[in-house]
Coordinates of C-alpha atoms in Angstrom, one line a residue:
M22 CA 62.5 -6.9 123.2
N23 CA 63.8 -5.1 126.3
T24 CA 63.8 -1.4 126.7
K25 CA 67.4 -0.7 125.8
T26 CA 67.1 -2.7 122.6
S27 CA 63.9 -1.0 121.5
R28 CA 65.4 2.4 122.2
A29 CA 68.5 1.5 120.1
V30 CA 66.3 0.4 117.2
I31 CA 64.3 3.6 117.4
L32 CA 67.6 5.6 117.5
I33 CA 69.0 3.8 114.4
T34 CA 65.7 4.2 112.5
G35 CA 65.5 7.9 113.4
L36 CA 69.1 8.4 112.3
I37 CA 68.5 6.7 108.9
I38 CA 65.2 8.5 108.3
G39 CA 66.7 11.9 109.3
I40 CA 69.7 11.5 107.0
F41 CA 67.4 10.4 104.2
I42 CA 65.2 13.5 104.7
V43 CA 68.3 15.8 104.6
F44 CA 69.5 14.4 101.3
L45 CA 66.1 13.6 99.6
P46 CA 65.8 16.9 97.6
Y47 CA 69.4 16.4 96.3
I48 CA 68.7 12.8 95.4
L49 CA 65.5 13.7 93.6
T50 CA 66.9 16.6 91.6
R51 CA 70.4 15.1 91.1
S52 CA 71.9 18.5 91.8
W53 CA 72.8 20.7 94.7
F54 CA 71.3 23.8 93.1
Q55 CA 69.5 24.2 89.8
N56 CA 71.3 26.3 87.3
D57 CA 68.7 26.0 84.6
D58 CA 66.5 28.8 83.5
F59 CA 63.0 28.3 84.7
L60 CA 60.2 30.2 86.5
A61 CA 61.1 32.2 89.5
E62 CA 58.4 30.5 91.6
L63 CA 60.0 27.1 91.0
Y64 CA 63.4 28.5 91.9
I65 CA 62.0 29.9 95.2
T66 CA 60.3 26.6 95.9
D67 CA 63.5 24.6 95.1
Y68 CA 65.5 26.9 97.5
I69 CA 62.9 26.7 100.3
L70 CA 62.7 22.9 100.1
K71 CA 66.5 22.5 100.0
T72 CA 66.8 24.9 103.0
L73 CA 64.0 23.3 105.1
S74 CA 64.8 19.6 104.5
P75 CA 68.1 19.7 106.5
A76 CA 66.3 21.4 109.4
M77 CA 63.5 18.8 109.3
G78 CA 66.1 16.0 109.1
L79 CA 68.1 17.3 112.0
F80 CA 64.9 17.6 114.0
V81 CA 64.1 13.9 113.4
I82 CA 67.6 13.0 114.4
Y83 CA 67.4 15.2 117.5
D84 CA 64.1 13.6 118.5
A85 CA 65.5 10.1 118.1
V86 CA 68.6 10.9 120.2
K87 CA 66.4 12.6 122.8
F88 CA 64.2 9.5 123.0
Y89 CA 67.2 7.2 123.3
F90 CA 68.7 9.1 126.3
K91 CA 65.3 9.6 128.1

């Protein structure tokens, strides 16, 4: 595999993994935000995970794009 092809494969893989990371909490819980009554600690944890996962996913996408154009 030449360099350009391997970079494209890494870019596509990074994009897929990044998008998967962004939407993973919503896929697992099947809701954007929990409206049920449950412990405050779980609510805070749910909020933190749903806030941090898009940032982590965007970081993975950014790293893949940065590697592709390097």
